[in-house]
C-alpha atoms as an extended CHARMM CRD file, in Angstrom:
* protein
*
        88  EXT
         1         1  MET       CA              7.7730000000        0.3920000000       20.4780000000  PROA      1               0.0000000000
         2         2  LYS       CA              7.5740000000       -1.8880000000       23.4910000000  PROA      2               0.0000000000
         3         3  ILE       CA              9.9390000000       -1.0600000000       26.3210000000  PROA      3               0.0000000000
         4         4  MET       CA             10.9790000000       -3.2280000000       29.2460000000  PROA      4               0.0000000000
         5         5  ILE       CA             11.9050000000       -1.5520000000       32.5220000000  PROA      5               0.0000000000
         6         6  ARG       CA             13.7350000000       -3.7380000000       35.0470000000  PROA      6               0.0000000000
         7         7  GLY       CA             15.2870000000       -3.2060000000       38.4480000000  PROA      7               0.0000000000
         8         8  LEU       CA             12.3380000000       -1.2770000000       39.8510000000  PROA      8               0.0000000000
         9         9  SER       CA             11.8960000000       -0.9930000000       43.5910000000  PROA      9               0.0000000000
        10        10  ARG       CA              9.0240000000       -3.0920000000       44.8770000000  PROA      10              0.0000000000
        11        11  LEU       CA              7.5440000000        0.2270000000       46.0420000000  PROA      11              0.0000000000
        12        12  THR       CA              7.6030000000        1.9050000000       42.5980000000  PROA      12              0.0000000000
        13        13  THR       CA              4.0970000000        2.3530000000       41.1930000000  PROA      13              0.0000000000
        14        14  GLU       CA              2.7780000000        2.3230000000       37.6310000000  PROA      14              0.0000000000
        15        15  GLN       CA              1.9900000000        6.0350000000       38.0180000000  PROA      15              0.0000000000
        16        16  LYS       CA              5.5990000000        6.7840000000       38.9570000000  PROA      16              0.0000000000
        17        17  VAL       CA              6.9220000000        5.0070000000       35.8450000000  PROA      17              0.0000000000
        18        18  LEU       CA              4.3640000000        6.7310000000       33.6220000000  PROA      18              0.0000000000
        19        19  SER       CA              5.5020000000       10.0840000000       34.9960000000  PROA      19              0.0000000000
        20        20  LEU       CA              9.1240000000        9.1730000000       34.1530000000  PROA      20              0.0000000000
        21        21  LEU       CA              8.2190000000        8.2510000000       30.5720000000  PROA      21              0.0000000000
        22        22  ALA       CA              5.7870000000       11.1130000000       29.8790000000  PROA      22              0.0000000000
        23        23  PRO       CA              8.3900000000       13.8180000000       29.1350000000  PROA      23              0.0000000000
        24        24  TYR       CA              9.6430000000       11.7480000000       26.1830000000  PROA      24              0.0000000000
        25        25  GLY       CA              6.2980000000       11.4190000000       24.4190000000  PROA      25              0.0000000000
        26        26  LEU       CA              2.9940000000        9.6080000000       24.3270000000  PROA      26              0.0000000000
        27        27  VAL       CA              2.8230000000        6.4270000000       26.4270000000  PROA      27              0.0000000000
        28        28  HSD       CA             -0.0930000000        4.1470000000       25.5790000000  PROA      28              0.0000000000
        29        29  TYR       CA              0.3830000000        2.0180000000       28.6830000000  PROA      29              0.0000000000
        30        30  PHE       CA              2.7200000000        0.7840000000       31.3590000000  PROA      30              0.0000000000
        31        31  HSD       CA              2.0360000000       -2.5900000000       32.9590000000  PROA      31              0.0000000000
        32        32  LEU       CA              3.8190000000       -3.3700000000       36.2020000000  PROA      32              0.0000000000
        33        33  VAL       CA              4.1700000000       -7.1390000000       36.5820000000  PROA      33              0.0000000000
        34        34  MET       CA              2.7940000000       -8.3220000000       39.9150000000  PROA      34              0.0000000000
        35        35  ASP       CA              3.3050000000      -11.5840000000       41.8120000000  PROA      35              0.0000000000
        36        36  PRO       CA             -0.0950000000      -13.2980000000       41.8340000000  PROA      36              0.0000000000
        37        37  ASN       CA              0.5180000000      -14.8430000000       45.2640000000  PROA      37              0.0000000000
        38        38  THR       CA              1.8520000000      -11.8550000000       47.2030000000  PROA      38              0.0000000000
        39        39  LYS       CA              0.2640000000       -9.0960000000       45.0760000000  PROA      39              0.0000000000
        40        40  ASN       CA              3.6320000000       -7.2900000000       45.2410000000  PROA      40              0.0000000000
        41        41  SER       CA              5.5650000000       -5.9250000000       42.2980000000  PROA      41              0.0000000000
        42        42  LYS       CA              8.0820000000       -8.2650000000       40.6990000000  PROA      42              0.0000000000
        43        43  GLY       CA             10.2890000000       -5.2390000000       39.9790000000  PROA      43              0.0000000000
        44        44  PHE       CA              9.7590000000       -4.9480000000       36.2350000000  PROA      44              0.0000000000
        45        45  GLY       CA              7.1720000000       -3.9530000000       33.6860000000  PROA      45              0.0000000000
        46        46  PHE       CA              6.3920000000       -3.1160000000       30.0850000000  PROA      46              0.0000000000
        47        47  ALA       CA              5.4800000000        0.1540000000       28.3990000000  PROA      47              0.0000000000
        48        48  PHE       CA              4.3270000000        0.9400000000       24.8830000000  PROA      48              0.0000000000
        49        49  MET       CA              5.2710000000        4.1850000000       23.1660000000  PROA      49              0.0000000000
        50        50  PRO       CA              3.9020000000        4.4400000000       19.6070000000  PROA      50              0.0000000000
        51        51  ASN       CA              6.6490000000        6.7590000000       18.3550000000  PROA      51              0.0000000000
        52        52  PRO       CA              9.9190000000        4.7760000000       18.0440000000  PROA      52              0.0000000000
        53        53  SER       CA             12.1610000000        7.8540000000       18.1800000000  PROA      53              0.0000000000
        54        54  GLN       CA             10.4930000000        8.9960000000       21.4120000000  PROA      54              0.0000000000
        55        55  ALA       CA             10.7990000000        5.4790000000       22.8410000000  PROA      55              0.0000000000
        56        56  LYS       CA             14.5030000000        5.3730000000       21.9490000000  PROA      56              0.0000000000
        57        57  ALA       CA             15.0210000000        8.7700000000       23.6240000000  PROA      57              0.0000000000
        58        58  ALA       CA             13.3340000000        7.4740000000       26.7880000000  PROA      58              0.0000000000
        59        59  ILE       CA             15.4920000000        4.3380000000       26.7530000000  PROA      59              0.0000000000
        60        60  LYS       CA             18.6900000000        6.3200000000       26.2600000000  PROA      60              0.0000000000
        61        61  SER       CA             17.8560000000        8.8630000000       28.9580000000  PROA      61              0.0000000000
        62        62  LEU       CA             16.3610000000        6.5920000000       31.6180000000  PROA      62              0.0000000000
        63        63  ASN       CA             18.5670000000        3.4970000000       31.3860000000  PROA      63              0.0000000000
        64        64  GLY       CA             20.8520000000        3.4020000000       34.4190000000  PROA      64              0.0000000000
        65        65  THR       CA             19.0400000000        6.1320000000       36.3360000000  PROA      65              0.0000000000
        66        66  GLU       CA             18.0470000000        5.7570000000       39.9680000000  PROA      66              0.0000000000
        67        67  VAL       CA             14.3540000000        5.5330000000       40.8360000000  PROA      67              0.0000000000
        68        68  ASP       CA             13.1860000000        5.0150000000       44.4120000000  PROA      68              0.0000000000
        69        69  GLY       CA             16.6960000000        3.9690000000       45.4370000000  PROA      69              0.0000000000
        70        70  GLN       CA             17.1420000000        1.3870000000       42.6630000000  PROA      70              0.0000000000
        71        71  LYS       CA             19.1790000000        1.6510000000       39.4520000000  PROA      71              0.0000000000
        72        72  ILE       CA             16.7730000000        0.7740000000       36.6260000000  PROA      72              0.0000000000
        73        73  ARG       CA             17.4920000000       -0.8490000000       33.2780000000  PROA      73              0.0000000000
        74        74  VAL       CA             15.4560000000        0.2720000000       30.2990000000  PROA      74              0.0000000000
        75        75  LYS       CA             15.5980000000       -1.4150000000       26.9050000000  PROA      75              0.0000000000
        76        76  LYS       CA             13.5280000000       -2.4020000000       23.9160000000  PROA      76              0.0000000000
        77        77  ALA       CA             11.2900000000       -5.2550000000       25.0520000000  PROA      77              0.0000000000
        78        78  ASP       CA             11.8390000000       -8.7900000000       23.9350000000  PROA      78              0.0000000000
        79        79  THR       CA              8.3530000000       -9.8090000000       22.7480000000  PROA      79              0.0000000000
        80        80  LYS       CA              8.8610000000      -13.3350000000       24.0830000000  PROA      80              0.0000000000
        81        81  ALA       CA              9.5770000000      -12.0200000000       27.5940000000  PROA      81              0.0000000000
        82        82  GLU       CA              6.4020000000       -9.9430000000       27.5680000000  PROA      82              0.0000000000
        83        83  GLU       CA              4.2600000000      -12.8270000000       26.3540000000  PROA      83              0.0000000000
        84        84  ASN       CA              5.6190000000      -15.0670000000       29.1280000000  PROA      84              0.0000000000
        85        85  GLY       CA              5.0420000000      -12.3740000000       31.7570000000  PROA      85              0.0000000000
        86        86  HSD       CA              8.5550000000      -12.4810000000       33.1490000000  PROA      86              0.0000000000
        87        87  ASP       CA             11.9370000000      -11.0130000000       32.4090000000  PROA      87              0.0000000000
        88        88  GLN       CA             14.6280000000      -13.1990000000       31.0200000000  PROA      88              0.0000000000
């Protein structure tokens, strides 16, 4: 299941997000979307967890939590948003 994580601090790294997701199950990848001009994080990214029940547990547990001083939003990804490379 594809997961979208929004509201990330510009300082939050891919490794940090992977470590947040890992306790819930296998994570195939997390891609932090970067601004091509500034090379800084845009504050959101996409993860893929192959087990839907583990992905749903991660969404339920992590949505609304604070990471690096920012309250994050975690939900099932809208495929169109991922293909366009931005959150909608």
